[in-house]
Coordinates of C-alpha atoms in Angstrom, one line a residue:
X8 CA 123.7 87.3 106.3
X9 CA 120.1 86.4 105.9
X10 CA 118.5 89.0 103.6
X11 CA 114.7 89.1 103.7
X12 CA 112.8 89.2 100.5
X13 CA 115.1 87.0 98.5
X14 CA 113.8 84.1 96.4
X15 CA 114.7 80.6 97.4
X16 CA 117.3 80.3 94.6
X17 CA 118.9 83.7 95.5
X18 CA 119.1 82.7 99.1
X19 CA 120.7 79.4 98.2
X20 CA 123.4 81.2 96.2
X21 CA 124.0 83.7 99.0
X22 CA 124.3 80.8 101.5
X23 CA 126.8 79.1 99.2
X24 CA 129.0 82.1 99.3
X25 CA 128.6 82.5 103.1
X26 CA 129.6 78.8 103.5
X27 CA 132.8 79.4 101.6
X28 CA 133.6 82.4 103.9
X29 CA 132.9 80.3 107.0
X30 CA 135.1 77.5 105.7
X31 CA 138.0 79.9 105.4
X32 CA 137.7 80.8 109.1
X33 CA 137.4 77.3 110.5
X34 CA 137.8 74.5 107.8
X35 CA 138.5 71.6 110.1
X36 CA 135.7 71.8 112.7
X37 CA 133.0 72.6 110.1
X38 CA 133.9 69.4 108.3
X39 CA 133.3 70.7 104.8
X40 CA 130.6 71.3 102.2
X41 CA 128.3 68.9 100.4
X42 CA 127.4 70.8 97.2
X43 CA 124.6 69.4 95.1
X44 CA 124.8 71.1 91.7
X45 CA 124.9 70.0 88.1
X46 CA 128.1 70.4 86.0
X47 CA 127.6 73.9 84.5
X48 CA 128.3 77.6 84.9
X49 CA 126.7 77.9 88.3
X50 CA 129.0 75.4 89.9
X51 CA 131.9 76.8 87.9
X52 CA 131.3 80.3 89.3
X53 CA 131.3 78.8 92.8
X54 CA 134.5 76.9 92.2
X55 CA 136.1 80.1 90.9
X56 CA 135.2 81.7 94.3
X57 CA 136.8 78.7 96.0
X58 CA 140.0 79.2 93.9
X59 CA 140.2 82.9 94.7
X60 CA 139.9 82.2 98.5
X61 CA 142.7 81.6 100.9
X62 CA 142.1 77.8 101.0
X63 CA 144.6 75.5 99.5
X64 CA 142.8 72.7 97.6
X65 CA 143.7 69.2 96.6
X66 CA 141.7 67.3 94.0
X67 CA 141.1 63.6 94.8
X68 CA 140.0 61.5 91.8
X69 CA 137.3 58.9 92.4
X70 CA 139.5 56.0 91.2
X71 CA 142.5 56.9 93.4
X72 CA 144.3 53.8 94.9
X73 CA 145.1 53.4 98.6
X74 CA 148.8 54.1 98.1
X75 CA 148.2 57.5 96.5
X76 CA 145.5 58.4 99.0
X77 CA 147.1 57.3 102.3
X78 CA 150.7 57.3 101.3
X79 CA 153.1 54.4 100.5
X80 CA 156.4 53.5 98.9
X81 CA 158.2 55.6 96.3
X82 CA 159.0 52.8 94.0
X83 CA 161.6 54.5 91.9
X84 CA 163.6 55.9 94.9
X85 CA 163.3 52.5 96.7
X86 CA 164.8 50.6 93.7
X87 CA 167.5 53.2 93.3
X88 CA 168.7 53.3 97.0
X89 CA 167.8 49.8 98.1
X90 CA 165.9 51.2 101.1
X91 CA 162.2 51.9 101.6
X92 CA 161.5 55.5 100.7
X93 CA 158.1 56.8 102.0
X94 CA 155.9 59.0 99.8
X95 CA 153.1 60.9 101.5
X96 CA 149.6 60.5 100.3
X97 CA 147.0 63.1 99.2
X98 CA 145.3 63.2 102.6
X99 CA 148.6 64.0 104.4
X100 CA 149.4 66.6 101.8
X101 CA 146.0 68.2 102.4
X102 CA 146.8 68.8 106.1
X103 CA 145.3 72.2 107.0
X104 CA 143.6 72.5 103.6
X105 CA 140.6 71.2 101.6
X106 CA 140.2 68.2 99.5
X107 CA 137.8 68.4 96.5
X108 CA 135.9 65.3 95.5
X109 CA 134.5 65.5 92.0
X110 CA 131.5 63.3 91.2
X111 CA 131.2 62.4 94.9
X112 CA 128.0 60.3 94.2
X113 CA 130.3 57.8 92.3
X114 CA 133.0 57.7 94.9
X115 CA 133.8 54.1 95.9
X116 CA 132.8 53.2 99.4
X117 CA 136.4 52.2 100.3
X118 CA 137.7 55.7 99.4
X119 CA 134.8 57.3 101.4
X120 CA 135.7 55.2 104.4
X121 CA 139.3 56.2 104.3
X122 CA 138.4 59.9 104.1
X123 CA 135.9 59.6 107.0
X124 CA 138.4 57.7 109.2
X125 CA 141.1 60.3 108.5
X126 CA 138.6 63.1 109.4
X127 CA 137.7 61.4 112.7
X128 CA 141.3 60.7 113.8
X129 CA 143.1 63.6 112.2
X130 CA 145.8 61.3 110.9
X131 CA 146.5 58.6 108.3
X132 CA 148.5 55.4 108.2
X133 CA 150.7 54.6 105.2
X134 CA 150.0 51.3 103.4
X135 CA 153.5 49.8 103.2
X136 CA 155.1 51.2 106.3
X137 CA 154.2 51.9 110.0
X138 CA 154.2 55.7 109.4
X139 CA 151.5 58.0 110.7
X140 CA 151.0 61.5 109.3
X141 CA 148.8 64.3 110.4
X142 CA 145.8 64.9 108.2
X143 CA 143.4 67.5 109.4
X144 CA 141.5 68.8 106.5
X145 CA 138.1 69.8 105.2
X146 CA 136.1 68.1 102.4
X147 CA 134.1 69.6 99.5
X148 CA 132.0 66.9 97.9
X149 CA 130.7 67.9 94.5
X150 CA 127.5 65.9 93.9
X151 CA 126.0 65.8 90.4
X152 CA 123.2 63.2 91.1
X153 CA 119.6 63.8 90.2
X154 CA 116.5 63.1 92.4
X155 CA 116.2 59.5 91.2
X156 CA 119.9 58.7 91.5
X157 CA 122.1 57.7 94.4
X158 CA 123.8 60.6 96.1
X159 CA 127.1 60.7 98.0
X160 CA 127.6 58.2 100.8
X161 CA 125.9 58.9 104.0
X162 CA 129.0 58.2 106.1
X163 CA 130.8 61.0 104.2
X164 CA 128.0 63.6 104.1
X165 CA 127.2 63.2 107.8
X166 CA 130.7 64.6 108.6
X167 CA 130.2 67.6 106.4
X168 CA 128.6 70.5 108.3
X169 CA 127.1 72.5 105.4
X170 CA 124.7 71.0 102.9
X171 CA 124.1 73.2 99.9
X172 CA 121.8 72.7 96.9
X173 CA 122.4 74.9 93.8
X174 CA 120.4 72.9 91.3
X175 CA 117.7 75.6 91.0
X176 CA 120.1 78.5 90.8
X177 CA 120.3 80.2 87.3
X178 CA 123.5 81.5 85.7
X179 CA 122.2 85.1 86.1
X180 CA 121.7 84.6 89.8
X181 CA 125.1 83.1 90.3
X182 CA 126.7 86.3 88.9
X183 CA 125.7 88.2 92.1
X184 CA 128.7 87.7 94.3
X185 CA 129.3 89.0 97.8
X186 CA 132.4 91.0 98.7
X187 CA 135.4 88.8 99.1
X188 CA 136.9 88.2 102.6
X189 CA 140.2 90.1 102.9
X190 CA 143.2 88.8 104.6
X191 CA 143.0 91.3 107.5
X192 CA 139.3 90.5 108.0
X193 CA 140.1 86.8 108.0
X194 CA 142.7 87.1 110.6
X195 CA 140.4 89.3 112.8
X196 CA 137.6 86.7 112.5
X197 CA 140.0 83.9 113.5
X198 CA 141.1 85.9 116.5
X199 CA 137.5 86.6 117.6
X200 CA 136.7 82.9 117.1
X201 CA 139.3 81.9 119.7
X202 CA 137.6 84.0 122.4
X203 CA 134.0 83.3 121.3
X204 CA 131.4 82.9 124.1
X205 CA 128.3 80.8 124.1
X206 CA 125.7 80.1 126.8
X207 CA 124.2 76.9 128.0
X208 CA 120.8 78.0 126.8
X209 CA 122.0 78.4 123.3
X210 CA 123.6 74.9 123.2
X211 CA 120.4 73.4 124.7
X212 CA 118.2 75.2 122.1
X213 CA 120.2 73.8 119.2
X214 CA 120.0 70.3 120.7
X215 CA 116.2 70.6 121.2
X216 CA 115.8 71.8 117.6
X217 CA 117.8 68.8 116.3
X218 CA 115.7 66.5 118.4
X219 CA 112.4 68.0 117.0
X220 CA 113.6 67.6 113.5
X221 CA 114.6 63.9 114.0
X222 CA 118.4 64.5 113.7
X223 CA 119.8 61.7 115.9
X224 CA 123.5 62.4 115.6
X225 CA 125.5 64.6 117.8
X226 CA 127.7 65.9 115.0
X227 CA 125.1 68.3 113.5
X228 CA 124.3 70.3 116.7
X229 CA 128.1 70.6 117.3
X230 CA 128.7 71.8 113.8
X231 CA 125.7 74.2 114.0
X232 CA 127.1 75.7 117.2
X233 CA 130.5 76.1 115.5
X234 CA 128.9 77.7 112.5
X235 CA 127.1 80.2 114.7
X236 CA 130.4 81.1 116.3
X237 CA 132.0 81.6 112.9
X238 CA 129.1 83.8 111.8
X239 CA 129.4 85.9 114.9
X240 CA 133.2 86.3 114.3
X241 CA 132.6 87.3 110.7
X242 CA 130.2 90.0 112.0
X243 CA 133.0 91.3 114.4
X244 CA 131.4 90.0 117.6
X245 CA 132.9 87.9 120.4
X246 CA 129.5 86.5 121.5
X247 CA 126.9 84.5 119.7
X248 CA 123.5 86.1 119.1
X249 CA 120.1 84.8 118.1
X250 CA 120.5 85.6 114.5
X251 CA 123.7 83.5 114.3
X252 CA 121.8 80.5 115.8
X253 CA 119.0 81.0 113.3
X254 CA 121.4 80.9 110.4
X255 CA 123.2 77.9 111.8
X256 CA 119.9 76.0 112.3
X257 CA 118.8 76.8 108.8
X258 CA 122.0 75.7 107.1
X259 CA 123.0 72.7 109.2
X260 CA 119.9 71.3 110.9
X261 CA 117.1 72.0 108.4
X262 CA 118.5 70.0 105.5
X263 CA 119.1 67.0 107.8
X264 CA 115.5 66.8 109.0
X265 CA 114.0 63.3 109.0
X266 CA 110.5 64.1 110.4
X267 CA 108.1 67.0 110.6
X268 CA 108.3 68.9 113.9
X269 CA 104.5 68.8 114.2
X270 CA 104.8 65.0 114.9
X271 CA 106.9 65.7 117.9
X272 CA 104.6 68.5 119.1
X273 CA 101.6 66.2 118.8
X274 CA 103.3 63.5 120.9
X275 CA 104.2 65.9 123.6
X276 CA 100.8 67.8 123.6
X277 CA 99.2 67.7 127.0
X278 CA 95.5 67.0 127.4
X279 CA 93.4 70.1 127.9
X280 CA 92.5 71.1 131.4
X281 CA 89.0 70.1 132.7
X282 CA 86.4 72.7 132.2
X283 CA 85.3 74.6 135.2
X284 CA 81.6 74.7 136.0
X285 CA 80.0 77.9 135.0
X286 CA 79.1 80.3 137.8
X287 CA 75.7 81.9 137.9
X288 CA 75.8 85.5 136.8
X289 CA 76.1 88.0 139.6
X290 CA 73.1 90.1 140.6
X291 CA 73.0 93.5 139.0
X292 CA 74.2 96.2 141.2
X293 CA 73.1 99.8 141.0
X294 CA 75.1 101.9 138.6
X295 CA 78.1 103.6 140.1
X296 CA 80.8 105.8 139.0
X297 CA 83.2 104.4 136.4
X298 CA 86.4 103.0 137.8
X299 CA 89.4 105.2 137.9
X300 CA 92.1 104.5 135.3
X301 CA 95.2 102.7 136.6
X302 CA 98.1 104.9 137.4
X303 CA 100.8 105.4 134.7
X304 CA 103.3 103.4 136.7
X305 CA 101.2 100.2 136.6
X306 CA 101.5 99.3 132.9
X307 CA 100.3 96.1 131.4
X308 CA 102.9 93.3 131.4
X309 CA 104.7 92.6 128.1
X310 CA 103.8 89.4 126.4
X311 CA 106.4 86.7 127.0
X312 CA 109.1 86.4 124.4
X313 CA 109.1 83.4 122.1
X314 CA 111.3 80.5 123.3
X315 CA 114.7 80.2 121.6
X316 CA 114.0 76.6 120.6
X317 CA 110.8 77.8 118.7
X318 CA 112.8 80.5 116.9
X319 CA 115.5 78.1 115.8
X320 CA 112.9 75.6 114.7
X321 CA 111.1 78.1 112.6
X322 CA 114.4 79.0 110.9
X323 CA 115.1 75.4 110.2
X324 CA 111.7 74.8 108.7
X325 CA 112.7 77.1 105.8
X326 CA 115.2 74.5 104.5
X327 CA 113.4 71.2 105.1
X328 CA 114.3 68.6 102.4
X329 CA 111.8 68.4 99.5
X330 CA 109.2 65.6 99.5
X331 CA 109.9 64.9 103.2
X332 CA 106.3 63.8 103.8
X333 CA 106.4 61.2 101.0
X334 CA 109.6 59.8 102.3
X335 CA 108.3 59.6 105.9
X336 CA 105.2 57.7 104.6
X337 CA 107.3 55.3 102.7
X338 CA 109.9 54.8 105.4
X339 CA 113.5 53.9 105.0
X340 CA 114.6 51.3 102.6
X341 CA 115.1 47.8 104.0
X342 CA 118.7 47.0 104.9
X343 CA 118.2 43.5 103.6
X344 CA 117.4 44.8 100.1
X345 CA 119.7 44.0 97.3
X346 CA 122.3 46.6 96.6
X347 CA 122.5 48.6 93.5
X348 CA 119.4 49.4 91.6
X349 CA 119.0 51.5 88.4
X350 CA 122.3 52.1 86.7
X351 CA 124.1 50.1 89.3
X352 CA 123.1 46.5 90.0
X353 CA 124.7 44.0 92.4
X354 CA 128.5 44.1 92.3
X355 CA 130.4 40.9 91.5
X356 CA 134.2 40.3 91.3
X357 CA 135.5 39.8 87.8
X358 CA 139.0 39.0 86.5
X359 CA 138.8 40.7 83.1
X360 CA 136.5 43.7 83.1
X361 CA 134.8 46.3 85.4
X362 CA 136.0 48.9 87.9
X363 CA 139.6 48.2 89.1
X364 CA 139.9 47.0 92.7
X365 CA 143.0 46.8 94.9
X366 CA 145.2 44.0 93.6
X367 CA 145.7 40.9 95.8
X368 CA 148.5 38.3 96.1
X369 CA 148.0 35.5 93.7
X370 CA 149.4 33.7 90.6
X371 CA 148.4 34.8 87.1
X372 CA 146.5 31.7 86.2
X373 CA 142.9 30.7 85.3
X374 CA 142.3 33.9 83.5
X375 CA 143.8 36.2 86.1
X376 CA 146.1 39.0 84.9
X377 CA 149.4 40.0 86.6
X378 CA 149.5 43.4 88.2
X379 CA 153.0 44.5 87.4
X380 CA 153.2 47.6 89.5
X381 CA 151.9 45.9 92.7
X382 CA 154.3 43.0 92.0
X383 CA 157.3 45.4 91.8
X384 CA 156.2 47.3 94.9
X385 CA 156.1 44.1 96.9
X386 CA 159.5 43.0 95.6
X387 CA 161.4 46.3 96.0
X388 CA 162.1 46.2 99.7
X389 CA 163.5 42.7 99.5
X390 CA 166.3 43.3 96.9
X391 CA 169.1 43.4 99.5
X392 CA 168.0 40.2 101.1
X393 CA 168.1 38.6 97.6
X394 CA 171.7 39.9 97.1
X395 CA 170.7 42.2 94.3
X396 CA 172.9 45.3 93.9
X397 CA 171.0 48.6 94.0
X398 CA 171.1 50.5 90.8
X399 CA 171.9 47.5 88.7
X400 CA 168.7 47.9 86.7
X401 CA 167.4 44.4 87.5
X402 CA 164.8 43.4 90.0
X403 CA 164.8 40.0 91.6
X404 CA 161.2 38.8 91.6
X405 CA 159.9 35.6 93.3
X406 CA 156.5 33.9 93.0
X407 CA 155.6 35.2 96.4
X408 CA 155.6 38.8 95.0
X409 CA 153.0 38.1 92.4
X410 CA 149.8 40.2 92.6
X411 CA 146.8 39.8 90.2
X412 CA 144.3 42.3 88.8
X413 CA 140.7 42.4 90.3
X414 CA 137.7 44.2 88.9
X415 CA 134.2 44.9 90.3
X416 CA 131.5 44.4 87.6
X417 CA 128.0 45.8 88.1
X418 CA 125.2 43.6 87.1
X419 CA 122.2 45.0 85.2
X420 CA 118.9 45.9 86.9
X421 CA 115.3 45.2 86.0
X422 CA 112.2 46.9 87.4
X423 CA 109.2 44.6 87.6
X424 CA 105.8 46.4 87.6
X425 CA 102.8 44.3 88.8
X426 CA 99.6 46.2 88.0
X427 CA 96.2 45.4 89.6
X428 CA 93.8 45.7 86.6
X429 CA 90.8 44.2 88.4
X430 CA 87.4 45.8 89.0
X431 CA 88.4 46.8 92.6
X432 CA 90.8 49.3 91.0
X433 CA 88.9 52.2 89.7
X434 CA 89.4 53.3 86.1
X435 CA 90.9 56.7 87.0
X436 CA 93.4 55.1 89.4
X437 CA 94.4 52.6 86.8
X438 CA 94.9 55.4 84.3
X439 CA 97.2 57.2 86.8
X440 CA 99.1 54.0 87.4
X441 CA 99.7 53.6 83.7
X442 CA 101.0 57.2 83.5
X443 CA 103.3 56.6 86.4
X444 CA 104.7 53.4 84.9
X445 CA 105.3 55.2 81.6
X446 CA 107.3 58.0 83.4
X447 CA 109.4 55.3 85.2
X448 CA 109.9 53.5 82.0
X449 CA 111.3 56.6 80.4
X450 CA 113.7 57.2 83.3
X451 CA 114.7 53.5 83.4
X452 CA 115.4 53.6 79.7
X453 CA 117.6 56.7 80.1
X454 CA 119.7 54.7 82.6
X455 CA 119.7 51.6 80.3
X456 CA 117.7 49.5 82.8
X457 CA 115.3 46.8 81.6
X458 CA 111.7 46.7 82.6
X459 CA 109.0 44.1 82.9
X460 CA 105.3 44.6 83.2
X461 CA 102.8 42.1 84.6
X462 CA 99.0 42.7 84.7
X463 CA 96.6 40.5 86.8
X464 CA 92.9 40.5 86.4
X465 CA 90.0 38.0 86.0
X466 CA 91.5 34.6 87.0
X467 CA 95.2 34.8 86.0
X468 CA 98.2 37.0 85.6
X469 CA 99.8 37.8 82.3
X470 CA 103.3 39.0 81.4
X471 CA 102.4 41.9 79.2
X472 CA 106.0 42.9 78.6
X473 CA 108.9 40.6 79.1
X474 CA 112.2 42.2 80.3
X475 CA 113.2 44.7 77.6
X476 CA 114.8 48.1 77.1
X477 CA 112.5 49.1 74.2
X478 CA 110.5 52.1 75.4
X479 CA 108.1 52.0 72.4
X480 CA 107.3 48.4 73.0
X481 CA 106.7 49.1 76.7
X482 CA 104.2 51.9 76.0
X483 CA 102.4 49.8 73.5
X484 CA 101.9 47.0 76.1
X485 CA 100.6 49.5 78.7
X486 CA 98.2 51.0 76.2
X487 CA 96.5 47.7 75.7
X488 CA 95.9 47.0 79.4
X489 CA 92.2 46.6 80.1
X490 CA 90.5 46.8 83.4
X491 CA 87.7 44.9 85.2
X492 CA 87.1 41.4 86.7
X493 CA 88.4 39.6 89.8
X494 CA 91.7 40.2 91.7
X495 CA 94.1 37.2 91.3
X496 CA 96.7 38.8 93.6
X497 CA 98.5 35.5 94.3
X498 CA 98.9 34.8 90.6
X499 CA 100.4 38.3 90.2
X500 CA 102.9 37.8 92.9
X501 CA 103.7 34.3 91.6
X502 CA 104.4 35.7 88.1
X503 CA 106.6 38.4 89.5
X504 CA 108.5 35.8 91.6
X505 CA 109.1 33.6 88.5
X506 CA 110.4 36.6 86.5
X507 CA 112.7 37.7 89.4
X508 CA 114.2 34.3 89.7
X509 CA 114.8 34.1 85.9
X510 CA 116.4 37.6 86.0
X511 CA 118.6 36.6 89.0
X512 CA 119.8 33.5 87.2
X513 CA 120.7 35.6 84.1
X514 CA 122.8 38.0 86.3
X515 CA 120.3 40.9 86.8
X516 CA 119.1 42.6 90.0
X517 CA 115.3 42.5 90.1
X518 CA 113.1 45.0 92.0
X519 CA 109.3 44.6 92.3
X520 CA 106.7 47.5 92.4
X521 CA 103.1 46.3 93.1
X522 CA 100.2 48.7 92.5
X523 CA 97.2 47.2 94.2
X524 CA 94.7 47.6 97.0
X525 CA 95.5 44.1 98.3
X526 CA 91.9 42.9 98.3
X527 CA 92.3 39.4 96.7
X528 CA 89.2 37.4 95.7
X529 CA 90.6 34.8 93.2
X530 CA 92.7 32.0 94.5
X531 CA 95.9 30.6 92.8
X532 CA 93.8 27.9 91.2
X533 CA 91.6 30.5 89.5
X534 CA 88.5 29.9 91.6
X535 CA 86.6 32.4 93.7
X536 CA 86.7 32.7 97.5
X537 CA 88.3 35.5 99.5
X538 CA 89.6 33.3 102.3
X539 CA 91.6 31.0 100.0
X540 CA 92.7 33.9 97.8
X541 CA 94.0 35.7 100.9
X542 CA 95.9 32.6 102.1
X543 CA 97.5 32.0 98.7
X544 CA 98.6 35.7 98.5
X545 CA 100.2 35.6 102.0
X546 CA 102.0 32.4 101.2
X547 CA 103.6 33.8 98.1
X548 CA 104.4 37.0 99.8
X549 CA 106.4 35.1 102.3
X550 CA 108.2 33.3 99.5
X551 CA 109.2 36.7 98.0
X552 CA 110.6 37.8 101.3
X553 CA 112.9 34.8 101.4
X554 CA 114.5 35.9 98.1
X555 CA 115.7 39.2 99.6
X556 CA 114.8 41.2 96.5
X557 CA 113.8 44.8 97.1
X558 CA 110.1 45.6 96.7
X559 CA 107.6 48.4 97.1
X560 CA 103.8 48.2 97.6
X561 CA 101.8 51.2 96.5
X562 CA 98.3 51.0 98.0
X563 CA 95.8 52.4 95.4
X564 CA 92.8 52.1 97.7
X565 CA 90.9 55.3 98.6
X566 CA 91.9 54.7 102.2
X567 CA 94.9 52.7 103.6
X568 CA 93.9 49.0 103.3
X569 CA 94.9 46.7 106.2
X570 CA 95.2 43.7 103.8
X571 CA 97.7 45.6 101.7
X572 CA 99.7 46.6 104.8
X573 CA 99.8 43.0 106.0
X574 CA 100.9 41.7 102.6
X575 CA 103.6 44.3 102.4
X576 CA 105.0 43.3 105.8
X577 CA 105.0 39.7 104.8
X578 CA 106.9 40.5 101.7
X579 CA 109.4 42.8 103.5
X580 CA 108.3 45.5 101.1
X581 CA 108.1 49.3 101.7
X582 CA 104.4 50.3 102.0
X583 CA 103.2 53.6 100.6
X584 CA 99.5 54.5 100.8
X585 CA 98.3 56.8 98.0
X586 CA 94.6 57.7 98.4
X587 CA 94.7 60.3 95.6
X588 CA 96.7 58.6 92.9
X589 CA 98.9 61.0 90.9
X590 CA 101.2 59.7 88.2
X591 CA 104.1 62.1 89.0
X592 CA 103.9 61.5 92.7
X593 CA 103.8 57.7 92.2
X594 CA 106.9 57.9 90.0
X595 CA 108.7 60.1 92.5
X596 CA 108.1 57.5 95.3
X597 CA 109.6 54.7 93.2
X598 CA 112.6 57.0 92.4
X599 CA 113.2 57.6 96.1
X600 CA 113.1 53.9 96.9
X601 CA 115.5 53.3 94.0
X602 CA 117.9 55.9 95.3
X603 CA 117.7 54.5 98.8
X604 CA 118.4 51.0 97.6
X605 CA 121.4 52.2 95.6
X606 CA 122.8 54.0 98.7
X607 CA 122.3 50.9 100.9

């Protein structure tokens, strides 16, 4: 199942086929598959394999309402009979099967919460009646997000055992398919799985591996153990072996890693034992006959075998998430940060436009629109009480039945770049910062975000580019950014704060990215003096923190600067040191922060 010599893309495609086989054997306990792949022939080939398997699938659209998802009232039958007729939802219909979530990265949080709750409890409750239905199913989340975009919700992906990434697989590589799992082989594997045996040492090894990788949930080790059992059953064995555990650690634990194992090893490393004093060399003795060779029975002891935890950890290292070191340096996004950056700003409720929400009781006045279907659903069970004959074709509606439309409208976003163009920033670092900003501007333009560029040097800060979506204008403004002079850091933060407040009043969601070493030497009044300049910068950093806007501080100093770290803490910003400034890496860090803020 783990063929040596395969490229990373070939191995990913083979793992995707193996995951599909494992899901046929035990769909419920494995949770499901989080498949990251762009819409194209590679994903289509995998979906064809899913269609040809023994799994029954149910497609759940992203804008499904609660009644269709959880079950509710059959309106037509209820009006015809005068009694409440229950209609099962998609989750109840998928009992024992698989639900497919297209564009899972855009799935509303409410729908994700309903699916996660149904997976945990194994049942769903209908919306309009006290009816509980069994709902034990698996989930396949199709995620089309890019690196700089928000992916599927964490509450949903945590419950899916297998994380697959096919974004680097070519169409030619996806044409190599494994032999399909026959019905007799499937039944044999299910029978072996029921009598599978595992040892305490194997369970402990998986838990130790998860701990070393920073996986703090108990679900992944349990899913890894279950996958190891399924792999052993597919191989025709009734006991789990080391190769099964290696595969499970690579597919389940590796992609979930949140820290490098070396960190845990350094923390647990014991101090070296004290050196023993050297003994004087012994006196030379007269030559004697060479010692007799040891008898054949007394062979040298074999070297101790490698611990199982180390073997599993080495297997998991092969599938660590990309750019893990950069994400560890930056840390997790602040929970107080504003939601929705990039193509999704802060959400606000609207009466006329946006994404439809669940209707609520209310009167159609002050611009609110009547939701006809929800009004009929609320009035249907009460027709007999209102002395309305069933089947008459008329529905008695009262004002208490009225429901109104609601929409969630996303506000636009704006990236504010504050660039330190003073003499303390070396020219080569300033050039790389300009290149990173241009890369980010291109990506922001593709998502239709607005951008704002502020440069501070000499004695003041200057808004080089007001909030705009014009990529050509933005590049022209960056091209004319000179360097040299003092560092009026307080003026730069103040200018960014004023722009953020203006954007917030206009309905946009601001985010600040500061590129500076934090060594301020010009006060807010434009005069020299490091003490006053530092005090002004700290005061304005605290003012920024009170706004709650997300921010990122990229330290461009050759070594991490304590002043920059202190100011980032005062601002509530993510701090990222970058001794060797690279435009592509800097842009990637801002993309990761943007994606984290959108997922928050």
